[in-house]
CSV table of N, CA and C in Angstrom, one decimal:
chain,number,residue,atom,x,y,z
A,1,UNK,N,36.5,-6.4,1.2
A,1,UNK,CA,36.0,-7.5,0.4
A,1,UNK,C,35.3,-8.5,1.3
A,2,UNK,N,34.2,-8.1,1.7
A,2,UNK,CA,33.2,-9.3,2.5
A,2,UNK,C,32.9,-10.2,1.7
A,3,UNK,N,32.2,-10.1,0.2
A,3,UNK,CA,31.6,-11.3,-0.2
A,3,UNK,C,30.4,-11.6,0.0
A,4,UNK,N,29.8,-11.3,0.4
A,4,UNK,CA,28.3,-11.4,1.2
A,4,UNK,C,28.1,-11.8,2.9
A,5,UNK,N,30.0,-11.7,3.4
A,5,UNK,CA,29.8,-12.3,4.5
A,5,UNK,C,29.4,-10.8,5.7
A,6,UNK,N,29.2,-9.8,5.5
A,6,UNK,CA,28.3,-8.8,6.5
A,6,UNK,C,27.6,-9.0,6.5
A,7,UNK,N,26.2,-9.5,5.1
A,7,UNK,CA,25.1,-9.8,6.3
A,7,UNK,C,24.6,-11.1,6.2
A,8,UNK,N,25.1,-12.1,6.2
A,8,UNK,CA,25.0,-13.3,6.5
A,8,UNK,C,24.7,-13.5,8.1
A,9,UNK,N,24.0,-14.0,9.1
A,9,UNK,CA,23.7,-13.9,10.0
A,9,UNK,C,24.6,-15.3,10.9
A,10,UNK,N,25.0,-15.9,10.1
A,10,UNK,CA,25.7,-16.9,10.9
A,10,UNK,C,27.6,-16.6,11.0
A,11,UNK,N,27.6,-15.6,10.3
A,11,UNK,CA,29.2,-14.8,10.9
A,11,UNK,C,29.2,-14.0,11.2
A,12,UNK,N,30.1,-14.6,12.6
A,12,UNK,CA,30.1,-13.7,13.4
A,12,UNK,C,31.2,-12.5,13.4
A,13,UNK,N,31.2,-11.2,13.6
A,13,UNK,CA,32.6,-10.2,13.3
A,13,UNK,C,33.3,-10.1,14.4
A,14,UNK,N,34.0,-9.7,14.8
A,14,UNK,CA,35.2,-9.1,15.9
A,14,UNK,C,36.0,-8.1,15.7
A,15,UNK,N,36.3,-6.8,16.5
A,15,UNK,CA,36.8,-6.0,15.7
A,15,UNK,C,38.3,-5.9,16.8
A,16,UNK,N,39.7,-5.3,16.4
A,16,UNK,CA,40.9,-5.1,17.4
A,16,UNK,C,41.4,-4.1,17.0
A,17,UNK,N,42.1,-3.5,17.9
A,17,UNK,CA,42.9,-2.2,18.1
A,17,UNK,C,44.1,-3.0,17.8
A,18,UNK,N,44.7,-2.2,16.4
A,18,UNK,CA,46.3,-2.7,16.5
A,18,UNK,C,46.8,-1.5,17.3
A,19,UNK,N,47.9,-2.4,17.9
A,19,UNK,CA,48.8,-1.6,19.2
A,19,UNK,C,49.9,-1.6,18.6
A,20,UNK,N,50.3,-0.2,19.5
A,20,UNK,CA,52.2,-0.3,19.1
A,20,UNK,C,52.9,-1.2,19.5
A,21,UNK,N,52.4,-2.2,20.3
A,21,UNK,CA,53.4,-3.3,20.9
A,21,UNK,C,53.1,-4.4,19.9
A,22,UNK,N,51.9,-4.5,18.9
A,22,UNK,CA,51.8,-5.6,17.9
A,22,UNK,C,52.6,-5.7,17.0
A,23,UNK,N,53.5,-4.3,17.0
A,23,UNK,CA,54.1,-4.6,15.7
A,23,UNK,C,55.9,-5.2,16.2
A,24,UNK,N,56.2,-5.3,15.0
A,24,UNK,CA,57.7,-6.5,15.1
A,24,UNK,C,59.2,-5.4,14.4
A,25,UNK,N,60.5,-5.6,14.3
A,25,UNK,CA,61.2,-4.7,14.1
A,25,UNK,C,61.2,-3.9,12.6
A,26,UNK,N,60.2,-4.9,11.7
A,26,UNK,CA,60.1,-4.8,10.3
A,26,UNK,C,59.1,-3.5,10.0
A,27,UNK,N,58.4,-3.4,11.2
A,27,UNK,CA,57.5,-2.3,11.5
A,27,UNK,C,56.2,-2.8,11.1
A,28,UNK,N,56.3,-3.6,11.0
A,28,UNK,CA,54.7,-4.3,10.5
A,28,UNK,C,53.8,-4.9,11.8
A,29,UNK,N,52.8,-5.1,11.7
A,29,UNK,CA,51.8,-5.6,12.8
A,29,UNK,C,52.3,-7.9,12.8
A,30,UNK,N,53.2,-8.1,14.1
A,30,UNK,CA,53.6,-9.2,13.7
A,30,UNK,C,52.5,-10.0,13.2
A,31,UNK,N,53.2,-11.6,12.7
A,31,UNK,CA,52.3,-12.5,12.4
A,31,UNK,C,51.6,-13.1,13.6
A,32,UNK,N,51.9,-13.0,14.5
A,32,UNK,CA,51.6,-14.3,16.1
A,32,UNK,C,50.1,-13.3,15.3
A,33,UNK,N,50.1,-12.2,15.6
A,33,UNK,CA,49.3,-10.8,16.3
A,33,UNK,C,47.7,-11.6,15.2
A,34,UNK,N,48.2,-11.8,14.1
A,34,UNK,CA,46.7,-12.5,13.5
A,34,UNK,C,45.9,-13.5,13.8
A,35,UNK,N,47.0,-14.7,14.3
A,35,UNK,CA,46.6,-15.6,15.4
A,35,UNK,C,45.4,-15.5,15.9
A,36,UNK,N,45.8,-14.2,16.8
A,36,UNK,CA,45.0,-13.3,18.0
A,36,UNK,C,44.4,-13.1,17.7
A,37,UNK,N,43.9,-12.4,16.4
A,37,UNK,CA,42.4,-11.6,15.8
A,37,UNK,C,41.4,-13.6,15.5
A,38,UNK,N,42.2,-13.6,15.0
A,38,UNK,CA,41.4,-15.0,14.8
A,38,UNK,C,40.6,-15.9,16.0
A,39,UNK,N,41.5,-16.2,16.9
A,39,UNK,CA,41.4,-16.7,18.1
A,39,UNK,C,40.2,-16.0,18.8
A,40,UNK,N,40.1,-14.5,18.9
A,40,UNK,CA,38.9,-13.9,19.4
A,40,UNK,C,37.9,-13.9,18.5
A,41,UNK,N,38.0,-14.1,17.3
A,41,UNK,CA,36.2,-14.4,16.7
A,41,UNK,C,36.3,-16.2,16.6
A,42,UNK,N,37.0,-17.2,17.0
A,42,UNK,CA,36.6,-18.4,17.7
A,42,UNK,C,36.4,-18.2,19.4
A,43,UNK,N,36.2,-17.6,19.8
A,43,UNK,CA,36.2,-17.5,21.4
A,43,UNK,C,34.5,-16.9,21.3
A,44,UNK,N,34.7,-15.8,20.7
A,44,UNK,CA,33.6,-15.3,20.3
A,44,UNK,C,31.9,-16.1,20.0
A,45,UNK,N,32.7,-16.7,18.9
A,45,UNK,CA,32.0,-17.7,18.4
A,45,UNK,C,31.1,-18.6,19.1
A,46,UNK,N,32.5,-19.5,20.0
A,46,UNK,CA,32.1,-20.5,20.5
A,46,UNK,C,31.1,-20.0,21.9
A,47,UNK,N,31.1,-18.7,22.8
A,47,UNK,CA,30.5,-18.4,23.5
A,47,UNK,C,29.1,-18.1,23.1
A,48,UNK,N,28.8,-17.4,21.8
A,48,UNK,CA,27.8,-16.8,21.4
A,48,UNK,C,26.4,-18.1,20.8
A,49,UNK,N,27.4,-19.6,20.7
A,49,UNK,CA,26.8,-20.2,19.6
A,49,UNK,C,26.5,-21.4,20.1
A,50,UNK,N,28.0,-21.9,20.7
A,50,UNK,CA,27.8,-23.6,21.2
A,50,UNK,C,28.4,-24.0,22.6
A,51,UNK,N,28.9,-23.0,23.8
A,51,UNK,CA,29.5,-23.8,24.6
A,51,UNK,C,28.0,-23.6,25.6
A,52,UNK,N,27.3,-23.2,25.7
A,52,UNK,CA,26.6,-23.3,26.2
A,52,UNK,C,25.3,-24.8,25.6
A,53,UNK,N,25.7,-25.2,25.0
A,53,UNK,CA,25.3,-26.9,24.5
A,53,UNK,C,25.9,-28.0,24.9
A,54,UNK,N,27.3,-27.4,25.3
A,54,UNK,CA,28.1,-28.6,25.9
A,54,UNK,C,28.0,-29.4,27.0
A,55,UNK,N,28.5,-30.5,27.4
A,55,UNK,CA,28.3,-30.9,28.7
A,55,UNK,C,29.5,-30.3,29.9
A,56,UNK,N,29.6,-30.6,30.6
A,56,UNK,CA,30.3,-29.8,31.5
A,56,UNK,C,31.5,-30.5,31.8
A,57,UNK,N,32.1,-32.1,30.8
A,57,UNK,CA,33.0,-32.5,30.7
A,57,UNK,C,34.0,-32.6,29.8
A,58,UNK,N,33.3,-31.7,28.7
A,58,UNK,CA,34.2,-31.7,27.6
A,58,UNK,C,34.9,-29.9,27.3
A,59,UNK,N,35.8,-30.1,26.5
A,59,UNK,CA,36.2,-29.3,26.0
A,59,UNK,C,36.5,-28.8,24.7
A,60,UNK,N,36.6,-27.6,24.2
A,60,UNK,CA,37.4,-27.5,22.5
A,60,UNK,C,38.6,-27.2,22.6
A,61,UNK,N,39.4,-27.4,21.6
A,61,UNK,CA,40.7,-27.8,21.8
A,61,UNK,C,41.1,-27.6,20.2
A,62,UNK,N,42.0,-26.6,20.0
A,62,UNK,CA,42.3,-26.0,18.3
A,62,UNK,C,43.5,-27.7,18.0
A,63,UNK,N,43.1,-28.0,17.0
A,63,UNK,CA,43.7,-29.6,16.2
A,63,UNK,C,44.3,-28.6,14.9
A,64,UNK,N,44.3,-27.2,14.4
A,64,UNK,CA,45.1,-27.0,13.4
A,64,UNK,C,44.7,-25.9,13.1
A,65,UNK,N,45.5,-25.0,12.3
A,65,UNK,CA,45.7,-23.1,12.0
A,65,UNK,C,46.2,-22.9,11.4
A,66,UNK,N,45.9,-22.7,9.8
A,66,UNK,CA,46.9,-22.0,9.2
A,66,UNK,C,46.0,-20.9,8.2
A,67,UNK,N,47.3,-20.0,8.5
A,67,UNK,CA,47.0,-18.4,7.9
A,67,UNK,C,47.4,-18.1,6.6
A,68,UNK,N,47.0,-17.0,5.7
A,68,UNK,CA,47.4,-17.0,4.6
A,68,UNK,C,47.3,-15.5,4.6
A,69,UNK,N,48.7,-14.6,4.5
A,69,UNK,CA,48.8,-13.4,4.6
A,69,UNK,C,49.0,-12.7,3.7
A,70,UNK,N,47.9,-11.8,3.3
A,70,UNK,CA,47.4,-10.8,1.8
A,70,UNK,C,47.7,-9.5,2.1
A,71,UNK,N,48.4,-9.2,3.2
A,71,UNK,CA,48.5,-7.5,3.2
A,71,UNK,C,49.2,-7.3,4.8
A,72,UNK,N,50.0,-6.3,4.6
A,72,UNK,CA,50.8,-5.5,6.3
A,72,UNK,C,49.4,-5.2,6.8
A,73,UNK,N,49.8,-5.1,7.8
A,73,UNK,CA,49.0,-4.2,8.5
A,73,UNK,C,50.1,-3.3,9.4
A,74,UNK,N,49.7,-2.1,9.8
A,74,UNK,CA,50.8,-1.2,10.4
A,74,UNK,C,50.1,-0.2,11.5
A,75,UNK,N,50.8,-0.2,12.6
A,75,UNK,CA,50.2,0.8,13.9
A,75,UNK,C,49.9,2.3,13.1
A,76,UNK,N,49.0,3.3,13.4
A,76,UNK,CA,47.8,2.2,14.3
A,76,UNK,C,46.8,2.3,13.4
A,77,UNK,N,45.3,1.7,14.2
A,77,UNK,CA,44.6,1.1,13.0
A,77,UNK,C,44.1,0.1,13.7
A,78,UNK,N,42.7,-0.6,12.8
A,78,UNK,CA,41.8,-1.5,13.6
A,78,UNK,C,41.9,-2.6,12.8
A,79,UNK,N,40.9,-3.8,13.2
A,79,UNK,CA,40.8,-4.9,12.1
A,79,UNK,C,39.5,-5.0,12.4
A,80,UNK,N,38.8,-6.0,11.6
A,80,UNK,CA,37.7,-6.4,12.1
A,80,UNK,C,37.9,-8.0,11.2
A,81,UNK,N,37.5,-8.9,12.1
A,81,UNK,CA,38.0,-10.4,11.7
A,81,UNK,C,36.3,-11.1,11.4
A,82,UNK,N,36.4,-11.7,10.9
A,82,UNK,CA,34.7,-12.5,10.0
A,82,UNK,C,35.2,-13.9,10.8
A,83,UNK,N,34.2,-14.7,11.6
A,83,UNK,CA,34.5,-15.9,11.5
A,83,UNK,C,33.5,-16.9,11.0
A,84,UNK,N,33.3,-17.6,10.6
A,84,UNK,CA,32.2,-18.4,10.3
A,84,UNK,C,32.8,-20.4,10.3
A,85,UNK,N,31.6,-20.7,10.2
A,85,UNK,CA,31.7,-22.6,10.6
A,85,UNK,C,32.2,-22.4,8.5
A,86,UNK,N,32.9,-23.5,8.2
A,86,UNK,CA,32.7,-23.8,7.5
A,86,UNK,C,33.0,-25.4,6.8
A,87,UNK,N,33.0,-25.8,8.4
A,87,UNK,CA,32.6,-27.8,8.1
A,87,UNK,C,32.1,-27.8,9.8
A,88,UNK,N,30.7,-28.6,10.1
A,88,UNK,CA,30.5,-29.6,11.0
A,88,UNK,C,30.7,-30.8,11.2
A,89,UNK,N,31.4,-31.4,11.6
A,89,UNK,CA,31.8,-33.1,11.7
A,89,UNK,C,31.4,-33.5,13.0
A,90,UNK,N,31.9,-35.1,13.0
A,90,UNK,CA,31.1,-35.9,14.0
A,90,UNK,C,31.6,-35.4,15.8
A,91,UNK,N,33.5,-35.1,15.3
A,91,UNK,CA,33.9,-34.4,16.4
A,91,UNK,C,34.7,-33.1,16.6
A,92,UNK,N,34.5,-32.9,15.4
A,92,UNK,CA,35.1,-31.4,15.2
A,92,UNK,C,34.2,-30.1,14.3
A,93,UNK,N,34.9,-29.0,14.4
A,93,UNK,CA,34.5,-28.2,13.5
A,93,UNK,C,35.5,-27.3,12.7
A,94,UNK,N,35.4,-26.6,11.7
A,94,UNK,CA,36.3,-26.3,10.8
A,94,UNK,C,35.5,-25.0,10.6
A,95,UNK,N,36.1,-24.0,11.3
A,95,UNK,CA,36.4,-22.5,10.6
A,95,UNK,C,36.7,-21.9,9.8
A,96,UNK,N,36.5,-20.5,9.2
A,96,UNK,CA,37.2,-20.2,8.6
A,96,UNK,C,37.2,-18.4,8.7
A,97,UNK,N,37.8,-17.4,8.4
A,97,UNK,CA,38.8,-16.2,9.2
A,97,UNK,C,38.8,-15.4,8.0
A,98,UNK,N,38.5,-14.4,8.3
A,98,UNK,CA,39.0,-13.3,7.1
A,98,UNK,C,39.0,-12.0,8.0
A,99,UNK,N,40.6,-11.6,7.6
A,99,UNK,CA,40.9,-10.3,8.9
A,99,UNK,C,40.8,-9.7,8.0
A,100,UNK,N,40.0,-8.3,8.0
A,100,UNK,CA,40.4,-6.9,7.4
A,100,UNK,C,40.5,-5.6,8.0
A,101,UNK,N,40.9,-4.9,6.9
A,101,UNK,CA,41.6,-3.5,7.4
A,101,UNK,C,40.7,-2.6,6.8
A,102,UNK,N,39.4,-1.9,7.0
A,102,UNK,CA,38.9,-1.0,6.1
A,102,UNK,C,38.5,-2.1,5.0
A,103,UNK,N,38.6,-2.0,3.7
A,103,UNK,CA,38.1,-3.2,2.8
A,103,UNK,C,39.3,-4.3,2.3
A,104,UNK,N,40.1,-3.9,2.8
A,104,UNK,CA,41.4,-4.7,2.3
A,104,UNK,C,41.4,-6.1,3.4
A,105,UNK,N,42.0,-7.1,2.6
A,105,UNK,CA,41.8,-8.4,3.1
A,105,UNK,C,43.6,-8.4,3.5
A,106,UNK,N,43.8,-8.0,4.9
A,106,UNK,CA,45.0,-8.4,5.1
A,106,UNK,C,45.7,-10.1,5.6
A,107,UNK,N,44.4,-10.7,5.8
A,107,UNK,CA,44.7,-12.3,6.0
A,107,UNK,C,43.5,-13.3,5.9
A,108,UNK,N,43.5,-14.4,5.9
A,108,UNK,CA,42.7,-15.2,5.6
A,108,UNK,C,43.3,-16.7,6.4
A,109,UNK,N,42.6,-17.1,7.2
A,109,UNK,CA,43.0,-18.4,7.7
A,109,UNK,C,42.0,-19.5,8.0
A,110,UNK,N,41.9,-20.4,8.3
A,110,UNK,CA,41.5,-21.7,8.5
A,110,UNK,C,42.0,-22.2,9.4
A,111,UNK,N,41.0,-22.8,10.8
A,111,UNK,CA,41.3,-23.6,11.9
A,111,UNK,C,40.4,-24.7,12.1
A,112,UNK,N,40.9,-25.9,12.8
A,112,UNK,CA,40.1,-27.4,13.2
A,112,UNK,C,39.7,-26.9,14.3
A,113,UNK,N,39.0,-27.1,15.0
A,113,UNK,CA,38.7,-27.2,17.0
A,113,UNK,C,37.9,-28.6,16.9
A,114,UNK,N,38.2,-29.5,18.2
A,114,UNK,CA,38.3,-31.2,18.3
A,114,UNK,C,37.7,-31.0,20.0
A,115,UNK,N,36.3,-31.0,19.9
A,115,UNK,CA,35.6,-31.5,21.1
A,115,UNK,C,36.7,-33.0,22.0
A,116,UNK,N,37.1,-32.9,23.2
A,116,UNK,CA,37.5,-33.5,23.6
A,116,UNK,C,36.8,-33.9,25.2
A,117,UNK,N,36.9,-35.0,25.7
A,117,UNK,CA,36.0,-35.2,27.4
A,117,UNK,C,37.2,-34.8,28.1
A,118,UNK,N,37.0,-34.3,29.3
A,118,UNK,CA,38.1,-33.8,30.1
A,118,UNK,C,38.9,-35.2,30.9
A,119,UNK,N,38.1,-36.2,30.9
A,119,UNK,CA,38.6,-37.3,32.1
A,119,UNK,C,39.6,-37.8,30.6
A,120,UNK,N,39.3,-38.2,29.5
A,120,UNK,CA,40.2,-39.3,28.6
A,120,UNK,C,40.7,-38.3,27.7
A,121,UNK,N,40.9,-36.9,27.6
A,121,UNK,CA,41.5,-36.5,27.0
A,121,UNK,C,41.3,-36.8,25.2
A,122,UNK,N,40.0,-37.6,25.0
A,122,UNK,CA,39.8,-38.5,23.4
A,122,UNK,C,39.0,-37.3,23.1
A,123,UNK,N,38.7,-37.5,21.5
A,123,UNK,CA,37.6,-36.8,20.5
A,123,UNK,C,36.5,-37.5,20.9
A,124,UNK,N,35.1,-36.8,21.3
A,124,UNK,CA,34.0,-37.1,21.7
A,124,UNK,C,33.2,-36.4,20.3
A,125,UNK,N,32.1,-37.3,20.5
A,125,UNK,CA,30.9,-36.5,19.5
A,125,UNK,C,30.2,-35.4,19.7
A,126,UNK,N,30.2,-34.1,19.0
A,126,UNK,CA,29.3,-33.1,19.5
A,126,UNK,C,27.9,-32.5,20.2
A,127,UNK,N,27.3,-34.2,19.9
A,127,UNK,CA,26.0,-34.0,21.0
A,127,UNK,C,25.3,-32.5,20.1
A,128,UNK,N,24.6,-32.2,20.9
A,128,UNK,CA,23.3,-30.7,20.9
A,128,UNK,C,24.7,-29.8,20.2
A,129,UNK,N,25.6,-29.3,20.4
A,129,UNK,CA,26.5,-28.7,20.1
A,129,UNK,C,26.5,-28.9,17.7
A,130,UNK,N,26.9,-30.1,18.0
A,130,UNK,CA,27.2,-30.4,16.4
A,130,UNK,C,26.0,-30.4,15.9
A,131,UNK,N,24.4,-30.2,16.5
A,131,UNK,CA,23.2,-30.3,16.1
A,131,UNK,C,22.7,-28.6,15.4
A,132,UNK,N,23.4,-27.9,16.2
A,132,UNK,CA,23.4,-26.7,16.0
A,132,UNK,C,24.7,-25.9,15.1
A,133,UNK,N,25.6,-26.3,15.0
A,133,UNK,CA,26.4,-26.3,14.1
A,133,UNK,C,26.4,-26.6,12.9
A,134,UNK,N,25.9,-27.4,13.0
A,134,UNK,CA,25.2,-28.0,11.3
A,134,UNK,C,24.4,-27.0,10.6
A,135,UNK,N,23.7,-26.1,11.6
A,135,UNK,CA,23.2,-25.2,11.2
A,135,UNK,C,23.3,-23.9,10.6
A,136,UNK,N,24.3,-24.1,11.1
A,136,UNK,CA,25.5,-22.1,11.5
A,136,UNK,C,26.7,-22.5,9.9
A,137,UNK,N,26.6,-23.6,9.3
A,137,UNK,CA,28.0,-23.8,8.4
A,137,UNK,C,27.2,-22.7,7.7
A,138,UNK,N,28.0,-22.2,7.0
A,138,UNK,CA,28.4,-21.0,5.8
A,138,UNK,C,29.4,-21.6,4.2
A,139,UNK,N,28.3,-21.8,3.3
A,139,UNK,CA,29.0,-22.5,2.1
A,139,UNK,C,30.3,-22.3,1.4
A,140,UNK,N,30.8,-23.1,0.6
A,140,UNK,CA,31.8,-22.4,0.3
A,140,UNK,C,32.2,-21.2,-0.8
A,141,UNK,N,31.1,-20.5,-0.7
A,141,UNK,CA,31.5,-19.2,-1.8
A,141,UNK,C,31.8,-18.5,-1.0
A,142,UNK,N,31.8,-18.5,0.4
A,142,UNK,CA,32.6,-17.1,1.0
A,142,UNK,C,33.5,-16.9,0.9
């Protein structure tokens, strides 16, 4: 269940090998392990789209995460994770995550990341970064 989000050009995919060490005693692929799928299509993201806009003093810095889990997943087997913008703000941006298994939606989450300057540790403004972001949001019908 993509939604229109395969060819949408401003989400980005990521795909993972579940491992036999992902899974937990329940035999399921643990929860941390979604985290992870998530974390690499923001890693992804942010290489592909905006850290090369940054200044060389600041950083991104995850301000919040939460997952919403629609299905096991079970060794072995792949994912392929959707990320896309779906808020640009003055110092943050707001994500959003849809892991799947084949067509099945095994999770769905939502993350903050909070541009910060490295010397004061404060929320700074996104500069060229949030100029280009604004561009990349993806509405809310996905």
């Amino acid at each position: 269940m993509t939604d229109g989000l395969e060819s949408d050009p401003r989400v980005l995919w990521s795909e993972d090998v579940l491992r036999y060490r992902d899974t937990d005693a329940n035999g399921h692929v643990n929860n941390a392990v979604f985290a992870a799928f998530c974390e690499s299509g923001r890693v992804q993201f942010f290489a592909t789209h905006l850290t090369p806009l940054l200044t060389r003093d600041t950083f991104f810095v995850i301000a919040r995460f939460v997952i919403d889990y629609r299905a096991e997943l079970h060794y072995p087997g792949r994912v392929r994770t959707a990320t896309w913008l779906a808020r640009a703000g003055r110092t943050s941006l707001g994500f959003r995550h849809r892991i799947l298994t084949g067509d099945v939606v095994a999770g769905e989450a939502e993350s903050v990341c909070v541009l910060l300057a490295k010397d004061t540790r404060r929320p700074v403004p996104l500069g060229a970064a949030g100029e280009a972001a604004a561009r990349l949001v993806v509405g809310e019908g996905a």
